CSV table of N, CA, C and O in Angstrom, one decimal:
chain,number,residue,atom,x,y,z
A,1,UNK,N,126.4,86.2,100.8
A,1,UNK,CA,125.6,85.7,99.8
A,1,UNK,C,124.2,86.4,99.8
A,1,UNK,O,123.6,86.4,100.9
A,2,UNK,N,123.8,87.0,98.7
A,2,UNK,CA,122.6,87.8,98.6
A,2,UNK,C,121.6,87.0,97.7
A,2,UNK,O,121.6,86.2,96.8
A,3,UNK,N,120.3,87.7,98.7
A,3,UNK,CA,119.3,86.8,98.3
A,3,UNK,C,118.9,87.4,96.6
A,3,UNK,O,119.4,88.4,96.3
A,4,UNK,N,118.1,86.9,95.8
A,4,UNK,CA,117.9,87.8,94.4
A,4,UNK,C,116.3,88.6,94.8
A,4,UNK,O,115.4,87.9,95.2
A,5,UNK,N,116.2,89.7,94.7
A,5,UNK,CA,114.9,90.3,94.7
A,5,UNK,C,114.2,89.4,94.2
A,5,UNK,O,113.4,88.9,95.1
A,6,UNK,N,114.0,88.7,93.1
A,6,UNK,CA,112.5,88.0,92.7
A,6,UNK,C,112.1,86.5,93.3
A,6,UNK,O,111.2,85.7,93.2
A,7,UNK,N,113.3,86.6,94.2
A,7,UNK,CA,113.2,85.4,95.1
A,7,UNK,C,112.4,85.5,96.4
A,7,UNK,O,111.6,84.7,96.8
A,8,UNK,N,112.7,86.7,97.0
A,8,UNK,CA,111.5,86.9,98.3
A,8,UNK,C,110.7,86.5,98.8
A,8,UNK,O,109.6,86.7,98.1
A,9,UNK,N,110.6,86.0,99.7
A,9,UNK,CA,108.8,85.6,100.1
A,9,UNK,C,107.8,85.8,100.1
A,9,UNK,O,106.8,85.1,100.0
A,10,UNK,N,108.0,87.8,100.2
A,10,UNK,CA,106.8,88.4,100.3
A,10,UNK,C,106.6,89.0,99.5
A,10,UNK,O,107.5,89.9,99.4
A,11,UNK,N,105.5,89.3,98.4
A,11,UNK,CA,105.5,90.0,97.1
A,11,UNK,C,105.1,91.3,97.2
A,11,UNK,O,104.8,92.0,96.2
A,12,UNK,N,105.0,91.7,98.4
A,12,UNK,CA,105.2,93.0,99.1
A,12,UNK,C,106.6,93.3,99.3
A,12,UNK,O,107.2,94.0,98.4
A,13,UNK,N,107.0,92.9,100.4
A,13,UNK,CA,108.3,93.5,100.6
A,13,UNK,C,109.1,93.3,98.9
A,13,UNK,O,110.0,94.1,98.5
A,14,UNK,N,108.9,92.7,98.5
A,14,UNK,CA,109.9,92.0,97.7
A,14,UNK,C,109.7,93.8,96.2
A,14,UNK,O,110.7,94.2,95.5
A,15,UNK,N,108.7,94.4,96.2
A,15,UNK,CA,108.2,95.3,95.1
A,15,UNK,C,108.8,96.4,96.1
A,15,UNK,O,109.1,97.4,95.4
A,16,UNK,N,109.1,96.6,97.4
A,16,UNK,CA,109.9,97.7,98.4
A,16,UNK,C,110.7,98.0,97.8
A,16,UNK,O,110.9,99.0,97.1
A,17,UNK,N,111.4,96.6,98.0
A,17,UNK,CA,113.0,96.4,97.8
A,17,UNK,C,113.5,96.6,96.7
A,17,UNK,O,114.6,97.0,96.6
A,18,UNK,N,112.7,96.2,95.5
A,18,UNK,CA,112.5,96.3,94.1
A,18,UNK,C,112.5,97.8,93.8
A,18,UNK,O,113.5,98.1,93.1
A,19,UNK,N,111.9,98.4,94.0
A,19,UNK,CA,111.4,100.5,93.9
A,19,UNK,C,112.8,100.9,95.0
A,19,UNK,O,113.0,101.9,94.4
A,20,UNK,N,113.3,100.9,95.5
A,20,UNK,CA,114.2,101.1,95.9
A,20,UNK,C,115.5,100.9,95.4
A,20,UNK,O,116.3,101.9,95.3
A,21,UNK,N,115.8,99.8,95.0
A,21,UNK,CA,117.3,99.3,94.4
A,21,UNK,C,116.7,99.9,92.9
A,21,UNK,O,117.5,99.4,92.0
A,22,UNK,N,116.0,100.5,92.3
A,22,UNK,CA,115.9,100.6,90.6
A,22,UNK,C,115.5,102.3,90.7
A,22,UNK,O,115.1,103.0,89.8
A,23,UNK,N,115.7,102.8,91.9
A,23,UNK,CA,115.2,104.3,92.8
A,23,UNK,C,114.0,105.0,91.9
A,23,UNK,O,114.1,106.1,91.3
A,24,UNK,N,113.0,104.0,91.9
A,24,UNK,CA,111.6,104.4,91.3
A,24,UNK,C,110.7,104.9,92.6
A,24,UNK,O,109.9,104.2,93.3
A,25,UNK,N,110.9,106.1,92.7
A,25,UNK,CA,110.0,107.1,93.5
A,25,UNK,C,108.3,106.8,93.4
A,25,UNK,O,107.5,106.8,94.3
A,26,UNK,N,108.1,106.6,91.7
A,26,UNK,CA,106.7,106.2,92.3
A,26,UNK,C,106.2,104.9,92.6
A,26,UNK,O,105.0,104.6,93.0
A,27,UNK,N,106.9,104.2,92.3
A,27,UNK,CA,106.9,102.4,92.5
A,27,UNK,C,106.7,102.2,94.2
A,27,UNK,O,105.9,101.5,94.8
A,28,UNK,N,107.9,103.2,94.7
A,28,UNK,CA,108.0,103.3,96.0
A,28,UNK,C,106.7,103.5,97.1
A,28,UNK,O,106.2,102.8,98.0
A,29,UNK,N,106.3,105.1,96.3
A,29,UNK,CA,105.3,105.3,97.0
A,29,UNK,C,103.5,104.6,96.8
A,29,UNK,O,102.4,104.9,97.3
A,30,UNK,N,103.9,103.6,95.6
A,30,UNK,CA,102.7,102.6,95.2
A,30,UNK,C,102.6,101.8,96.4
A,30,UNK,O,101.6,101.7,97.1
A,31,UNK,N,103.9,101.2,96.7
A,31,UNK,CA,103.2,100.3,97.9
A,31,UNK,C,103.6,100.3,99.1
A,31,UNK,O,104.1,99.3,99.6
A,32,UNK,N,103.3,101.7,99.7
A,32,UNK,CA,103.0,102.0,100.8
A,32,UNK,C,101.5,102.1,101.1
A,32,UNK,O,100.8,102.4,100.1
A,33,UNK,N,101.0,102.0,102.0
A,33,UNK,CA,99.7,103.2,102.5
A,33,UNK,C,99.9,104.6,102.4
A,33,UNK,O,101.1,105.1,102.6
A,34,UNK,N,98.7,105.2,102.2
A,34,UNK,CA,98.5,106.4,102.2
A,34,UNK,C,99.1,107.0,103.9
A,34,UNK,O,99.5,108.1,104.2
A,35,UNK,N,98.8,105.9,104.8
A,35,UNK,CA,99.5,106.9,106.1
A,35,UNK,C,100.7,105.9,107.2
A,35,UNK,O,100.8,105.9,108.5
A,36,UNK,N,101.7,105.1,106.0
A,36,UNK,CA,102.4,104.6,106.1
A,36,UNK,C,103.3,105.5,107.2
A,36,UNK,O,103.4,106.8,107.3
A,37,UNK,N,104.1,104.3,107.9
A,37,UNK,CA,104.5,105.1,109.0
A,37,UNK,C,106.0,104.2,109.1
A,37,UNK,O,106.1,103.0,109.0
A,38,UNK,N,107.3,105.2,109.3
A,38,UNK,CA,108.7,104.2,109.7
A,38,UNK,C,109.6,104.6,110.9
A,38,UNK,O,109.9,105.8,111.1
A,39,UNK,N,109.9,103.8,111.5
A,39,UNK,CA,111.6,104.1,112.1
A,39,UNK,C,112.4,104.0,111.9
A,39,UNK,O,112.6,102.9,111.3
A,40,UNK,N,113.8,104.8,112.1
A,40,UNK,CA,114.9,104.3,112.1
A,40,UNK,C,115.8,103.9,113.2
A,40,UNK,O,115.9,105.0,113.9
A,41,UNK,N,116.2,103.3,113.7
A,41,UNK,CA,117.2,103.1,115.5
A,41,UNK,C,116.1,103.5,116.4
A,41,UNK,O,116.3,104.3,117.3
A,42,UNK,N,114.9,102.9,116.1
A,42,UNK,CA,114.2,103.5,117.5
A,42,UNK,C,113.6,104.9,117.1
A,42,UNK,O,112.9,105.4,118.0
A,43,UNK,N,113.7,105.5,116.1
A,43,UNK,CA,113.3,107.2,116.7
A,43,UNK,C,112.2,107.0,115.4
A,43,UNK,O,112.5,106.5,114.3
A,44,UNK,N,111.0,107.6,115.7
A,44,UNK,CA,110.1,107.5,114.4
A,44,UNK,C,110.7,108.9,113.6
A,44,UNK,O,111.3,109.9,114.0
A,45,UNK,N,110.1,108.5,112.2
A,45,UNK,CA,111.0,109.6,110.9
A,45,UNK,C,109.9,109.8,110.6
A,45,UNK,O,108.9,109.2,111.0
A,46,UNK,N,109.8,111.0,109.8
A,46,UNK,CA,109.0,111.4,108.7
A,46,UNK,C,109.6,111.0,107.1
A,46,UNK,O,110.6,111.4,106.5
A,47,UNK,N,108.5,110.0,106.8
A,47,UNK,CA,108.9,109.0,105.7
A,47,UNK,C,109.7,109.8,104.5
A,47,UNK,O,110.9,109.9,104.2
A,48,UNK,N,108.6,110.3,104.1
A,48,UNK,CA,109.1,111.4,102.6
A,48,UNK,C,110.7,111.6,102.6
A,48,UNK,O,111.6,111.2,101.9
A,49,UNK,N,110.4,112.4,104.0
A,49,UNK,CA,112.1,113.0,104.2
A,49,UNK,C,112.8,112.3,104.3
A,49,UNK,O,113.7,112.5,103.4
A,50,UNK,N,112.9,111.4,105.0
A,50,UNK,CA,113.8,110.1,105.1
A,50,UNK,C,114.3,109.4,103.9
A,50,UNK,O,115.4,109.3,103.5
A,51,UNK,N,113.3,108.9,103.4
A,51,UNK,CA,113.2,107.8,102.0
A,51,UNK,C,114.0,108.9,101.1
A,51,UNK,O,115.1,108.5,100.7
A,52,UNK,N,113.8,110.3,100.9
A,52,UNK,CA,114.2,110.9,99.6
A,52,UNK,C,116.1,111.3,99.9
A,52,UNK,O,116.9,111.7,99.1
A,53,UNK,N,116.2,111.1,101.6
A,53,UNK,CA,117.5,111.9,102.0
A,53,UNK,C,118.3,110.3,102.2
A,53,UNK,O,119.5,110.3,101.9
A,54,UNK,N,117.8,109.0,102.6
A,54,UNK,CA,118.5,108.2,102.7
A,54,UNK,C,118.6,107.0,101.5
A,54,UNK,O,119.6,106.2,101.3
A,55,UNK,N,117.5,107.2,100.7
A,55,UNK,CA,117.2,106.2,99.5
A,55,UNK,C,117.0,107.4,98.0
A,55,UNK,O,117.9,107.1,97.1
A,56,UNK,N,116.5,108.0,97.8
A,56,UNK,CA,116.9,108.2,96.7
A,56,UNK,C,117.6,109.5,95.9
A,56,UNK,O,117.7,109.6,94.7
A,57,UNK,N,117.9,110.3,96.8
A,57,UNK,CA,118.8,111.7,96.7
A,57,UNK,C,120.3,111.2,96.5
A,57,UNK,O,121.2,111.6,95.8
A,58,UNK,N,120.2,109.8,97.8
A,58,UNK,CA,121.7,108.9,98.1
A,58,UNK,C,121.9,108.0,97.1
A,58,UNK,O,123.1,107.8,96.9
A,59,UNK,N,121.0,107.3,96.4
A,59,UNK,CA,121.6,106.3,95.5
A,59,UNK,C,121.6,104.9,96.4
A,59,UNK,O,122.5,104.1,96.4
A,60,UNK,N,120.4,104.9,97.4
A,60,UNK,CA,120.3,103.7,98.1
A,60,UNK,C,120.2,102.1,97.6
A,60,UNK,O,119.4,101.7,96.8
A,61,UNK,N,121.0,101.5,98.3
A,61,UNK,CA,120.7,100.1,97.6
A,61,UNK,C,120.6,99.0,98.7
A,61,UNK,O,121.5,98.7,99.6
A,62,UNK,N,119.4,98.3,98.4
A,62,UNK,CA,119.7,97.1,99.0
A,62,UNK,C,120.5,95.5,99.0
A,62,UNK,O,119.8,94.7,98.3
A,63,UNK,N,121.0,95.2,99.3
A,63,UNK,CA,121.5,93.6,99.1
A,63,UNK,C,121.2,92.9,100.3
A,63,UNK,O,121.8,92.9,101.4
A,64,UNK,N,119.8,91.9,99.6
A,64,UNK,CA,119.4,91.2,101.1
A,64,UNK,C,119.9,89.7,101.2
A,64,UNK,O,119.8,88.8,100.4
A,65,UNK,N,120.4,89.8,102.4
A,65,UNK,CA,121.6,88.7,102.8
A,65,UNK,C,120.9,87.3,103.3
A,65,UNK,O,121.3,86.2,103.0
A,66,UNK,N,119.6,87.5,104.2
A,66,UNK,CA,118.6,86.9,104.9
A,66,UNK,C,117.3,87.4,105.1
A,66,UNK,O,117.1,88.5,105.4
A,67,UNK,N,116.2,86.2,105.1
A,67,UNK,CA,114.6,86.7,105.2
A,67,UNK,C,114.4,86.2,106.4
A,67,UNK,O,115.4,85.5,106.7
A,68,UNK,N,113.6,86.2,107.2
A,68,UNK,CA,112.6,85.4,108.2
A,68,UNK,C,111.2,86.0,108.6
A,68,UNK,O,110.9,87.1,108.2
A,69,UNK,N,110.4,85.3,109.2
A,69,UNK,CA,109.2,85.6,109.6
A,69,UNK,C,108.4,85.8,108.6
A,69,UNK,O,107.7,86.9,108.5
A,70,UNK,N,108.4,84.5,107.4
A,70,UNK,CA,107.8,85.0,106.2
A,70,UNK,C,108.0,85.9,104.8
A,70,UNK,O,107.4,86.0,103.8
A,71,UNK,N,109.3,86.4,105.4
A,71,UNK,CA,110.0,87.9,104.1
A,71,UNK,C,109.2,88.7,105.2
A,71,UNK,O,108.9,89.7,104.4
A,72,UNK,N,108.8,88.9,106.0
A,72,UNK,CA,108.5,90.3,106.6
A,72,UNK,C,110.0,91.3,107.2
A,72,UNK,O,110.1,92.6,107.2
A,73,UNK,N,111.0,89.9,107.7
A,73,UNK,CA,112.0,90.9,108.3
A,73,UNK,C,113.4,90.4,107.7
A,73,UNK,O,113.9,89.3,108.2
A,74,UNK,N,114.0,91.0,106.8
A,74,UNK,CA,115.2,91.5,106.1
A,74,UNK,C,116.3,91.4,107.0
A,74,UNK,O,116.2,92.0,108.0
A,75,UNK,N,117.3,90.8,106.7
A,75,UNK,CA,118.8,91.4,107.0
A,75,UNK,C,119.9,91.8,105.6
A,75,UNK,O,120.7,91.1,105.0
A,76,UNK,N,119.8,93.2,105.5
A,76,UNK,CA,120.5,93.8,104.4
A,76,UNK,C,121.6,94.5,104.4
A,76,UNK,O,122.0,95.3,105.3
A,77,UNK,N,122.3,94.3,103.2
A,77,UNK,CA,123.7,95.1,103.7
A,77,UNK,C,123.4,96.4,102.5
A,77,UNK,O,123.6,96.3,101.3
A,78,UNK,N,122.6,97.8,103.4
A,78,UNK,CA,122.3,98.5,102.1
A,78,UNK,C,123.5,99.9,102.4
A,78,UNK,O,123.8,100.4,103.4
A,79,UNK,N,123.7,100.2,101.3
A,79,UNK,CA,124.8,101.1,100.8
A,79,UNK,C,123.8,102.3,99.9
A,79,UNK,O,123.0,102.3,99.0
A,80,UNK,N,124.7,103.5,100.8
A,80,UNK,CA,124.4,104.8,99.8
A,80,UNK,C,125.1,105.7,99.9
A,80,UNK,O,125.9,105.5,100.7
A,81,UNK,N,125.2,106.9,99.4
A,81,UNK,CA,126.5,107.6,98.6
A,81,UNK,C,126.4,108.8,100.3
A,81,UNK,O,127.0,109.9,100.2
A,82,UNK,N,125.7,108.5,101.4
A,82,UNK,CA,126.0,109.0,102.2
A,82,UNK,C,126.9,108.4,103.4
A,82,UNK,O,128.0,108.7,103.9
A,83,UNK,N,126.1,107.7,103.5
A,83,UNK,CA,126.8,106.6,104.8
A,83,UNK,C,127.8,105.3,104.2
A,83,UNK,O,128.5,104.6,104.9
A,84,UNK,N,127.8,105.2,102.5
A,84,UNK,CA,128.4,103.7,102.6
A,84,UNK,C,127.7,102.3,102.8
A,84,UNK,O,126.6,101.9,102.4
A,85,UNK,N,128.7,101.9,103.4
A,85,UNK,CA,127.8,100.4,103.4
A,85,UNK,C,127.6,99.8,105.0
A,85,UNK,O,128.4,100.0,105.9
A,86,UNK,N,126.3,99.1,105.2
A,86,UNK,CA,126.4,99.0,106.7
A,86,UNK,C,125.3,97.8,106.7
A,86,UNK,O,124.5,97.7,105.7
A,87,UNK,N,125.3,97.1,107.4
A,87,UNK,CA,124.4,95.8,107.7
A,87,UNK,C,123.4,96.1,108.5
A,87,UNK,O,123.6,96.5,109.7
A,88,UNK,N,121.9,96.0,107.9
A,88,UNK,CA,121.1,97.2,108.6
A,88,UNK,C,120.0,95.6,108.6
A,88,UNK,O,120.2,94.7,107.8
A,89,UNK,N,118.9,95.5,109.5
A,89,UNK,CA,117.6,94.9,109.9
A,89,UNK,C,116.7,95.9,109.7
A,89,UNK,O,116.8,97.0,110.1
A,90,UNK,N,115.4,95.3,108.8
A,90,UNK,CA,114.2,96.2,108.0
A,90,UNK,C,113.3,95.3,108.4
A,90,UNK,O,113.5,94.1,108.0
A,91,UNK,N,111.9,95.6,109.3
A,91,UNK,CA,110.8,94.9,109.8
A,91,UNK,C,109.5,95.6,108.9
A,91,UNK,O,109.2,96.8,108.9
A,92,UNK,N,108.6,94.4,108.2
A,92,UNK,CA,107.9,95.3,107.4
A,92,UNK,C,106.6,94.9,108.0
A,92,UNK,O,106.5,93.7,108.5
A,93,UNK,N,105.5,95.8,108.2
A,93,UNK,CA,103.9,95.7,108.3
A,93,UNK,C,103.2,95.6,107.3
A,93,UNK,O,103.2,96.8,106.9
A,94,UNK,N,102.6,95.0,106.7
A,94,UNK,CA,102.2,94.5,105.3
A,94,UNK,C,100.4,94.6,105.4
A,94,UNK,O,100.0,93.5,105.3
A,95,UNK,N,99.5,95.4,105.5
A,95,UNK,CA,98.1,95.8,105.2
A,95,UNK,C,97.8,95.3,103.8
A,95,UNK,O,98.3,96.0,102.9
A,96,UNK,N,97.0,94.4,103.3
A,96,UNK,CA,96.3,94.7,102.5
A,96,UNK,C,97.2,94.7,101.2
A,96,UNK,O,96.6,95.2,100.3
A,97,UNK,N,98.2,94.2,101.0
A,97,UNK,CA,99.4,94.3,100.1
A,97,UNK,C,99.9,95.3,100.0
A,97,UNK,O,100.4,95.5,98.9
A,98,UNK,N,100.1,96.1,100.8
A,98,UNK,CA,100.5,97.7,101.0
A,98,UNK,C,101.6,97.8,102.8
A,98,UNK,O,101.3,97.5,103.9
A,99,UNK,N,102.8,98.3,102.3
A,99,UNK,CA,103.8,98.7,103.5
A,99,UNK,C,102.9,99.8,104.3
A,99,UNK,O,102.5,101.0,104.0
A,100,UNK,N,102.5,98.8,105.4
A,100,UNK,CA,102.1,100.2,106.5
A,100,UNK,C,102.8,100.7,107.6
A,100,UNK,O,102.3,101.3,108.5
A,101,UNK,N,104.2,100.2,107.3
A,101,UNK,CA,105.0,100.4,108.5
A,101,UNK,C,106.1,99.3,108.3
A,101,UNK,O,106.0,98.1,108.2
A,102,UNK,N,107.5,100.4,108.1
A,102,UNK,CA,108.7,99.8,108.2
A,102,UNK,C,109.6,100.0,109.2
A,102,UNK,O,109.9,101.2,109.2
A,103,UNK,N,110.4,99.3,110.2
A,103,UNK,CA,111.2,100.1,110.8
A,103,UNK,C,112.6,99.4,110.3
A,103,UNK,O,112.6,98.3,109.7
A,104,UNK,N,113.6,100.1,110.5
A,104,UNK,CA,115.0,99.8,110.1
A,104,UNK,C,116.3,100.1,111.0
A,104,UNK,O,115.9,101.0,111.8
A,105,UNK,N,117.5,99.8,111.3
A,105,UNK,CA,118.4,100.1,111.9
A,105,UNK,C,119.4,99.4,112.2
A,105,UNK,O,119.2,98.3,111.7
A,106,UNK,N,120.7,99.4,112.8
A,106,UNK,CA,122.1,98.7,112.6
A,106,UNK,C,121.8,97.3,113.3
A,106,UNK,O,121.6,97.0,114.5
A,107,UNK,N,121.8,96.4,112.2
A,107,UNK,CA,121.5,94.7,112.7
A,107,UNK,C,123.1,94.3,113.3
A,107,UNK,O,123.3,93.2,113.7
């Protein structure tokens, strides 16, 4: 059972997740910081690369299953035309109404 994006807790994460599932590149990069920073499994990424090779080159999607800690941390089952589908955990840092740090990896 998936949660509905306009449901979210956090009206941050919740515009992420939003620019993401609709693969609006600049929506995306609206609400980050300017020196927004992510991981994936532990290993820090370089965002750009990451986001354009795993979310929007792939046709990334989220379906968020569960919130806690406010809507800061996600349990999503997100699917893209590289990997498929996989049940992944997304921990967000929230500055100022702005993603300053996401990490993500197999929940």
């Amino acid at each position: 059972m998936s949660i509905q994006v306009n449901r979210l807790a956090d009206p941050t994460v919740r515009a992420f997740v939003s620019a993401v599932n609709s693969h609006d590149q600049a929506a995306f990069q609206a609400v980050l910081t300017p020196d927004a920073t992510m991981s994936d499994d532990g290993s820090e990424r370089n965002i750009a690369e990451w986001t354009d090779r795993e979310i929007f080159s792939s046709n990334g999607h989220m379906d968020v299953e569960n919130e806690s800690d406010g809507g800061l941390v996600l349990i999503v089952s997100y699917r893209n035309d590289t990997w498929g589908e996989m049940r992944t955990k997304w921990r967000f840092t929230v500055d100022g109404g702005k993603v300053s740090r996401f990490e993500t990896g197999q929940a």
